[in-house]
CSV table of C-alpha atoms in Angstrom, one decimal:
chain,number,residue,atom,x,y,z
A,1,MET,CA,28.3,19.9,53.9
A,2,VAL,CA,25.3,18.2,52.3
A,3,ALA,CA,22.2,18.1,54.5
A,4,ALA,CA,20.9,14.7,55.8
A,5,MET,CA,18.6,13.3,53.2
A,6,SER,CA,14.9,12.7,53.8
A,7,ASP,CA,13.6,9.3,52.8
A,8,ALA,CA,12.1,10.7,49.6
A,9,ALA,CA,15.3,12.4,48.6
A,10,ALA,CA,17.6,9.6,49.7
A,11,PRO,CA,17.9,7.9,46.3
A,12,PHE,CA,19.6,11.1,45.0
A,13,ALA,CA,22.1,11.5,47.9
A,14,PRO,CA,25.7,11.5,46.8
A,15,GLY,CA,26.4,8.1,48.4
A,16,ALA,CA,23.5,6.4,46.7
A,17,CYS,CA,23.7,8.3,43.4
A,18,PRO,CA,27.2,8.7,42.1
A,19,ARG,CA,26.0,10.5,38.9
A,20,LEU,CA,23.0,12.9,39.0
A,21,VAL,CA,21.3,14.9,36.3
A,22,VAL,CA,19.7,18.1,37.3
A,23,LYS,CA,17.3,19.9,34.9
A,24,ILE,CA,16.4,23.6,35.3
A,25,GLY,CA,13.5,25.1,33.5
A,26,SER,CA,13.4,28.5,31.9
A,27,SER,CA,10.9,30.0,34.4
A,28,LEU,CA,13.4,29.2,37.2
A,29,LEU,CA,16.5,30.6,35.5
A,30,VAL,CA,15.1,33.6,33.7
A,31,ASP,CA,12.9,36.3,35.2
A,32,ARG,CA,10.0,37.9,33.3
A,33,GLU,CA,12.2,40.7,32.1
A,34,GLY,CA,14.4,38.2,30.4
A,35,ALA,CA,17.4,38.4,32.7
A,36,VAL,CA,19.2,35.6,34.5
A,37,ARG,CA,18.1,35.2,38.1
A,38,ARG,CA,21.6,35.3,39.4
A,39,GLU,CA,20.9,35.2,43.1
A,40,TRP,CA,18.8,32.1,42.8
A,41,LEU,CA,21.3,30.5,40.4
A,42,ALA,CA,24.1,31.2,42.8
A,43,GLY,CA,22.2,29.3,45.5
A,44,LEU,CA,21.8,26.4,43.2
A,45,ALA,CA,25.5,26.5,42.3
A,46,ASP,CA,26.3,26.3,46.0
A,47,ASP,CA,24.1,23.2,46.2
A,48,LEU,CA,25.9,21.7,43.2
A,49,ALA,CA,29.4,22.5,44.6
A,50,ALA,CA,28.5,20.8,48.0
A,51,ARG,CA,27.3,17.7,46.2
A,52,HIS,CA,30.4,17.6,44.0
A,53,ALA,CA,32.6,17.9,47.1
A,54,ALA,CA,30.7,15.0,48.6
A,55,GLY,CA,31.7,12.9,45.6
A,56,GLN,CA,28.7,13.1,43.4
A,57,ARG,CA,29.3,13.8,39.7
A,58,LEU,CA,26.8,16.2,38.1
A,59,VAL,CA,25.2,16.9,34.7
A,60,ILE,CA,23.1,20.0,34.3
A,61,VAL,CA,20.4,20.2,31.7
A,62,SER,CA,19.7,23.9,31.5
A,63,SER,CA,16.9,25.7,29.6
A,64,GLY,CA,16.8,29.4,29.2
A,65,ALA,CA,18.7,30.2,25.9
A,66,ILE,CA,15.5,31.3,24.0
A,67,ALA,CA,14.2,33.4,26.9
A,68,LEU,CA,17.5,35.2,27.3
A,69,GLY,CA,18.0,35.8,23.6
A,70,ALA,CA,14.5,37.1,23.1
A,71,ARG,CA,15.1,39.9,25.5
A,72,ARG,CA,18.4,40.9,23.8
A,73,LEU,CA,16.8,40.8,20.4
A,74,ALA,CA,13.5,42.4,21.5
A,75,LEU,CA,11.5,39.5,20.1
A,76,ALA,CA,7.8,39.2,20.7
A,77,LYS,CA,6.2,36.3,22.6
A,78,GLY,CA,9.5,35.4,24.3
A,79,GLY,CA,11.1,34.5,21.1
A,80,ARG,CA,8.6,31.8,20.3
A,81,ALA,CA,6.4,33.6,17.7
A,82,SER,CA,8.1,31.6,14.9
A,83,LEU,CA,10.7,28.9,14.4
A,84,GLU,CA,13.1,31.5,12.9
A,85,ASP,CA,12.7,33.8,16.0
A,86,ALA,CA,13.3,30.8,18.4
A,87,GLN,CA,16.4,29.8,16.5
A,88,ALA,CA,17.8,33.4,16.4
A,89,ALA,CA,17.0,33.9,20.1
A,90,ALA,CA,18.7,30.6,21.0
A,91,ALA,CA,21.8,31.6,19.1
A,92,VAL,CA,22.1,34.8,21.1
A,93,GLY,CA,20.9,33.5,24.4
A,94,GLN,CA,23.1,30.4,24.6
A,95,ILE,CA,26.2,32.6,24.9
A,96,ALA,CA,24.7,34.4,27.9
A,97,LEU,CA,23.5,31.2,29.4
A,98,SER,CA,26.9,29.5,29.1
A,99,GLN,CA,28.7,32.5,30.5
A,100,ALA,CA,26.4,32.6,33.6
A,101,TRP,CA,27.1,28.9,34.3
A,102,ALA,CA,30.8,29.2,33.6
A,103,GLU,CA,31.1,32.1,36.0
A,104,LEU,CA,29.0,30.7,38.8
A,105,LEU,CA,30.5,27.2,38.7
A,106,GLY,CA,34.0,28.6,38.2
A,107,ALA,CA,33.7,30.7,41.3
A,108,ARG,CA,33.2,27.5,43.2
A,109,GLY,CA,36.1,25.7,41.7
A,110,LEU,CA,34.1,23.7,39.2
A,111,ALA,CA,34.8,23.6,35.4
A,112,ALA,CA,31.7,23.9,33.3
A,113,ALA,CA,31.6,22.2,29.9
A,114,GLN,CA,29.0,23.0,27.2
A,115,MET,CA,27.2,20.3,25.1
A,116,LEU,CA,24.5,21.2,22.6
A,117,VAL,CA,22.5,18.3,21.2
A,118,THR,CA,19.5,17.6,18.9
A,119,LEU,CA,17.1,14.7,19.0
A,120,ASP,CA,19.1,12.9,16.3
A,121,ASP,CA,22.2,13.0,18.4
A,122,LEU,CA,20.6,10.7,21.0
A,123,GLU,CA,18.3,8.7,18.6
A,124,ASP,CA,21.1,7.6,16.3
A,125,ARG,CA,23.0,4.8,18.0
A,126,ARG,CA,26.5,5.8,16.9
A,127,ARG,CA,26.0,9.4,17.8
A,128,TYR,CA,24.5,8.4,21.1
A,129,LEU,CA,27.5,6.4,21.9
A,130,ASN,CA,29.8,9.3,21.0
A,131,ALA,CA,27.8,11.6,23.3
A,132,SER,CA,27.9,9.0,26.1
A,133,ALA,CA,31.7,8.7,25.7
A,134,THR,CA,32.2,12.5,25.9
A,135,LEU,CA,30.0,12.7,29.0
A,136,GLY,CA,31.8,9.9,30.7
A,137,ARG,CA,35.2,11.5,30.1
A,138,LEU,CA,34.1,14.9,31.3
A,139,LEU,CA,32.7,13.4,34.5
A,140,SER,CA,35.8,11.4,35.1
A,141,LEU,CA,37.8,14.6,34.9
A,142,GLY,CA,35.5,16.3,37.4
A,143,ALA,CA,33.9,18.7,35.0
A,144,VAL,CA,30.2,19.6,35.1
A,145,PRO,CA,28.6,19.3,31.6
A,146,VAL,CA,25.9,21.9,31.0
A,147,ILE,CA,23.6,20.6,28.3
A,148,ASN,CA,20.8,22.2,26.3
A,149,GLU,CA,19.0,21.4,23.1
A,150,ASN,CA,20.6,23.0,20.1
A,151,ASP,CA,17.7,25.2,19.4
A,152,SER,CA,19.5,27.4,16.9
A,153,VAL,CA,19.5,24.6,14.3
A,154,ALA,CA,16.7,22.2,15.6
A,155,THR,CA,13.5,22.0,13.6
A,156,ALA,CA,10.2,20.3,14.4
A,157,GLU,CA,11.5,17.0,13.0
A,158,ILE,CA,14.6,16.9,15.1
A,159,ARG,CA,13.5,18.5,18.4
A,160,PHE,CA,13.0,17.0,21.8
A,161,GLY,CA,10.6,19.9,22.3
A,162,ASP,CA,11.3,20.1,26.0
A,163,ASN,CA,14.2,19.6,28.3
A,164,ASP,CA,12.4,17.1,30.6
A,165,ARG,CA,12.7,14.3,28.1
A,166,LEU,CA,16.2,15.5,27.1
A,167,ALA,CA,17.2,15.2,30.8
A,168,ALA,CA,16.0,11.6,30.9
A,169,ARG,CA,17.9,10.7,27.7
A,170,VAL,CA,21.0,12.4,29.0
A,171,GLY,CA,20.7,10.4,32.2
A,172,GLN,CA,20.9,7.3,30.1
A,173,ALA,CA,23.9,8.5,28.1
A,174,ALA,CA,25.7,9.7,31.2
A,175,GLY,CA,25.1,6.4,33.1
A,176,ALA,CA,23.3,8.4,35.8
A,177,ASP,CA,21.6,6.9,38.8
A,178,GLY,CA,19.1,9.7,39.3
A,179,VAL,CA,17.4,12.7,37.5
A,180,VAL,CA,16.0,15.6,39.4
A,181,LEU,CA,13.6,17.9,37.5
A,182,LEU,CA,13.4,21.3,39.2
A,183,SER,CA,10.0,22.7,38.3
A,184,ASP,CA,7.7,25.6,39.1
A,185,VAL,CA,5.4,23.1,41.0
A,186,ASP,CA,6.1,20.8,43.9
A,187,GLY,CA,5.5,17.6,42.0
A,188,LEU,CA,2.6,15.6,40.5
A,189,PHE,CA,-0.8,16.3,42.1
A,190,THR,CA,-4.0,14.4,41.8
A,191,ALA,CA,-5.4,17.5,40.1
A,192,ASN,CA,-4.3,21.0,39.2
A,193,PRO,CA,-3.6,22.6,42.6
A,194,ALA,CA,-4.1,26.1,41.2
A,195,ARG,CA,-7.7,25.2,40.4
A,196,ASP,CA,-8.6,22.5,42.9
A,197,PRO,CA,-8.0,23.1,46.6
A,198,CYS,CA,-8.5,19.4,47.3
A,199,ALA,CA,-5.6,18.4,45.0
A,200,THR,CA,-2.9,16.4,46.9
A,201,LEU,CA,0.7,15.8,46.1
A,202,ILE,CA,1.6,12.2,45.1
A,203,GLU,CA,4.9,11.5,46.8
A,204,ARG,CA,5.8,8.2,45.3
A,205,VAL,CA,4.9,6.5,41.9
A,206,GLU,CA,5.9,2.9,41.4
A,207,ALA,CA,4.9,2.9,37.7
A,208,VAL,CA,3.5,5.4,35.2
A,209,HIS,CA,0.1,4.1,34.0
A,210,ALA,CA,-3.0,5.5,32.4
A,211,GLY,CA,-4.4,6.7,35.8
A,212,ILE,CA,-1.1,8.6,36.5
A,213,ARG,CA,-1.0,10.2,33.0
A,214,ALA,CA,-4.6,11.4,33.5
A,215,MET,CA,-3.4,13.6,36.3
A,216,ALA,CA,-1.0,15.6,34.1
A,217,GLY,CA,-2.1,19.0,33.0
A,218,ALA,CA,-1.1,20.3,29.6
A,219,ASP,CA,0.6,23.5,30.7
A,220,SER,CA,3.3,24.6,33.1
A,221,GLY,CA,2.7,27.4,35.4
A,222,SER,CA,4.9,30.0,33.9
A,223,GLY,CA,4.1,30.0,30.2
A,224,MET,CA,7.8,30.6,29.6
A,225,GLY,CA,9.0,27.0,29.0
A,226,SER,CA,8.0,24.4,26.5
A,227,GLY,CA,7.3,21.5,28.9
A,228,GLY,CA,4.4,20.7,31.2
A,229,MET,CA,3.6,17.8,33.5
A,230,ALA,CA,2.9,15.5,30.6
A,231,SER,CA,6.4,15.9,29.4
A,232,LYS,CA,7.7,15.2,32.9
A,233,LEU,CA,5.8,12.0,33.0
A,234,GLN,CA,7.3,11.0,29.7
A,235,ALA,CA,10.7,11.7,31.1
A,236,ALA,CA,9.9,9.6,34.2
A,237,GLU,CA,8.9,6.7,31.9
A,238,ILE,CA,12.2,7.0,29.9
A,239,ALA,CA,14.3,7.2,33.1
A,240,THR,CA,12.7,4.5,35.2
A,241,ARG,CA,12.6,2.1,32.3
A,242,ALA,CA,16.4,2.4,32.2
A,243,GLY,CA,16.7,1.9,35.9
A,244,ILE,CA,17.1,5.6,36.8
A,245,ALA,CA,15.1,7.1,39.6
A,246,LEU,CA,13.5,10.5,38.8
A,247,ALA,CA,12.1,13.2,41.0
A,248,ILE,CA,10.0,16.3,40.3
A,249,THR,CA,10.5,18.9,43.0
A,250,SER,CA,10.0,22.7,43.3
A,251,GLY,CA,12.9,24.8,42.2
A,252,THR,CA,11.2,28.0,43.3
A,253,ARG,CA,12.9,27.8,46.7
A,254,ALA,CA,16.3,29.1,47.5
A,255,ASN,CA,19.0,26.4,47.4
A,256,PRO,CA,16.4,24.0,45.9
A,257,LEU,CA,18.6,20.8,46.0
A,258,ALA,CA,19.4,21.4,49.7
A,259,ALA,CA,15.8,22.0,50.4
A,260,PHE,CA,14.7,18.8,48.7
A,261,ALA,CA,17.3,16.9,50.6
A,262,ALA,CA,16.0,18.3,53.8
A,263,ASP,CA,12.2,17.8,53.4
A,264,GLY,CA,11.9,15.5,50.4
A,265,ARG,CA,8.9,17.4,49.1
A,266,GLY,CA,8.2,16.3,45.6
A,267,THR,CA,7.3,13.2,43.6
A,268,LEU,CA,9.6,10.2,43.4
A,269,PHE,CA,9.3,7.9,40.4
A,270,VAL,CA,10.8,4.6,41.5
A,271,ALA,CA,13.4,3.1,39.1
A,272,ASN,CA,12.8,-0.3,37.6
A,273,GLY,CA,15.7,-2.8,37.4
A,274,ARG,CA,18.7,-1.5,35.4
A,275,ALA,CA,18.2,-2.3,31.7
A,276,ARG,CA,21.0,-3.4,29.5
A,277,ALA,CA,22.5,-0.5,27.6
A,278,ARG,CA,21.0,-1.3,24.2
A,279,GLN,CA,17.6,-2.0,25.7
A,280,GLY,CA,17.7,1.2,27.7
A,281,TRP,CA,18.5,3.2,24.6
A,282,LEU,CA,15.7,1.5,22.7
A,283,GLY,CA,13.1,2.0,25.4
A,284,GLY,CA,14.0,5.7,25.7
A,285,ARG,CA,13.8,6.5,22.0
A,286,LEU,CA,11.2,9.0,21.0
A,287,THR,CA,11.1,8.1,17.3
A,288,ALA,CA,10.7,4.9,15.2
A,289,ARG,CA,11.0,4.3,11.5
A,290,GLY,CA,7.9,2.1,11.2
A,291,ARG,CA,5.7,-0.4,13.0
A,292,ILE,CA,4.8,-4.0,12.9
A,293,ARG,CA,1.3,-4.9,13.9
A,294,VAL,CA,0.9,-8.3,15.6
A,295,ASP,CA,-1.8,-10.6,16.9
A,296,ALA,CA,-2.6,-11.4,20.6
A,297,GLY,CA,-0.6,-14.6,20.4
A,298,ALA,CA,2.5,-12.7,19.4
A,299,VAL,CA,2.0,-10.2,22.2
A,300,ALA,CA,1.9,-13.0,24.7
A,301,ALA,CA,5.1,-14.5,23.2
A,302,LEU,CA,6.9,-11.2,23.4
A,303,ARG,CA,5.9,-10.8,27.1
A,304,ALA,CA,7.2,-14.3,27.7
A,305,GLY,CA,10.6,-13.2,26.4
A,306,LYS,CA,10.3,-14.6,22.9
A,307,SER,CA,11.4,-13.1,19.6
A,308,LEU,CA,8.8,-11.8,17.1
A,309,LEU,CA,8.3,-14.4,14.4
A,310,PRO,CA,6.8,-13.6,11.0
A,311,ALA,CA,3.8,-15.8,11.8
A,312,GLY,CA,2.6,-13.4,14.5
A,313,ALA,CA,2.7,-10.3,12.3
A,314,VAL,CA,-0.5,-9.0,10.7
A,315,GLY,CA,0.8,-5.8,9.0
A,316,VAL,CA,3.8,-3.6,8.4
A,317,GLU,CA,3.8,0.2,8.2
A,318,GLY,CA,6.5,2.7,7.3
A,319,ARG,CA,9.8,2.6,5.5
A,320,PHE,CA,12.7,1.0,7.3
A,321,GLU,CA,15.8,-1.0,6.6
A,322,ARG,CA,17.3,-3.9,8.5
A,323,GLY,CA,18.7,-2.7,11.8
A,324,GLN,CA,16.5,0.3,12.1
A,325,VAL,CA,14.1,0.9,15.0
A,326,VAL,CA,10.4,-0.2,14.7
A,327,ASP,CA,7.5,-0.2,17.1
A,328,ILE,CA,5.5,-3.4,17.7
A,329,THR,CA,1.8,-2.8,18.2
A,330,GLY,CA,-0.9,-5.2,19.5
A,331,PRO,CA,-4.4,-5.7,18.3
A,332,ASP,CA,-5.6,-2.6,20.1
A,333,GLY,CA,-3.0,-0.4,18.4
A,334,ALA,CA,-1.0,0.2,21.6
A,335,VAL,CA,2.8,-0.1,21.4
A,336,VAL,CA,3.9,-3.1,23.3
A,337,ALA,CA,7.6,-3.3,22.3
A,338,ARG,CA,10.3,-1.6,20.3
A,339,GLY,CA,13.2,-3.2,18.6
A,340,LEU,CA,15.6,-3.5,15.7
A,341,ALA,CA,14.1,-4.9,12.5
A,342,GLU,CA,15.8,-8.0,11.1
A,343,TYR,CA,14.2,-7.4,7.6
A,344,PRO,CA,13.6,-4.2,5.5
A,345,ALA,CA,10.0,-3.1,5.4
A,346,ALA,CA,9.2,-4.6,1.9
A,347,GLU,CA,10.5,-8.1,3.0
A,348,ALA,CA,8.8,-7.8,6.4
A,349,ALA,CA,5.5,-7.1,4.7
A,350,LEU,CA,6.0,-10.1,2.3
A,351,VAL,CA,6.6,-12.6,5.1
A,352,ALA,CA,4.1,-11.2,7.6
A,353,GLY,CA,1.7,-13.9,8.8
A,354,ARG,CA,3.7,-16.7,7.1
A,355,ARG,CA,5.1,-19.8,8.6
A,356,SER,CA,8.9,-20.3,8.8
A,357,SER,CA,8.7,-23.2,6.2
A,358,GLU,CA,7.4,-20.8,3.6
A,359,LEU,CA,10.0,-18.0,4.0
A,360,ALA,CA,12.8,-19.3,1.8
A,361,ASP,CA,10.5,-19.7,-1.2
A,362,LEU,CA,8.9,-16.2,-0.7
A,363,LEU,CA,12.3,-14.4,-0.3
A,364,GLY,CA,14.4,-16.4,-2.7
A,365,HIS,CA,17.2,-16.7,0.0
A,366,ALA,CA,17.8,-18.2,3.4
A,367,PRO,CA,15.5,-16.4,5.8
A,368,ARG,CA,16.3,-15.0,9.2
A,369,SER,CA,14.6,-16.6,12.1
A,370,ALA,CA,12.7,-13.5,13.4
A,371,LEU,CA,11.3,-10.2,12.3
A,372,VAL,CA,12.7,-8.7,15.6
A,373,HIS,CA,15.0,-10.8,17.7
A,374,ARG,CA,14.5,-10.9,21.5
A,375,ASP,CA,18.1,-9.7,22.0
A,376,HIS,CA,17.3,-6.5,20.2
A,377,LEU,CA,13.9,-5.8,21.7
A,378,VAL,CA,12.5,-4.1,24.7
A,379,LEU,CA,9.0,-4.3,26.1
A,380,LEU,CA,7.2,-1.0,26.8
């Protein structure tokens, strides 16, 4: 049976959250000798089985491949001394990681399914839709997808770099209602609790803003993983913008999901209204092909729900084609929106700052009405 949910954990209860993504960091899953913490993982598997029996469908984002492989290959610095070491460690460790999940979930009557992805798999729209379709079918069949970044082939240019942001993007692709990040800390604190005894846990965050970001330290407590609190806040922004609630809670306890359900100790990031599928995908992207700089009037128009017209643009940067993703930045350089370009970069630069009546003569063909249309744009 699933424990009665506390108020903080209620958004992640099976009845309120038909699809849940659970992310597990390396420091929780792998001990300092580089072995799987099987007793702890068995307790988590019990939690997952109980939720599955209650009707909740689950996606696991599991770190640990590099840490496991580094031990087997006797690599220095946990396999992170170089990109080549990390790739080799991941190739070896992923087999052990998948085996552990398959055994523990299988013993509880659950079928584990492995998916390895890179950044491009979720940034490219077609590949994203393919991944989404696969996840949807697996969940409909009652399987439990276990997802990790494909570190054996990923390079700096095509890496998420941490599984926190990957979990949020997977949440979008899976049509999830909630994401739980199991961490080596209880949640977001006003300061680093290891250094400041007056630091207090923030239990609820309505929106991630500059003040919240300032509370994030750069490092996780273990030194084994690649993410820290800053990456968790980025994950929270991606998830909540797409209408997905996200929680950070401690995974250091036995049966961590059951413990969270009982006491709700952690930080809840409240979901915004559910975004349309394309807007959610755009808002959660981590890369863009270029940017269009706009004036204050254009910023106001965008926030009023208007398209970006050429007259409001003051500059174009990068190389992009029509239909590729661009960031839109205001006078202060901050990104205010992201969308699909209606013009390639060269033509966008040519018409920037011009009135609609001038465009046909400049381009030599009938112009499109906007640089970025409001139907293919999301505010950030």
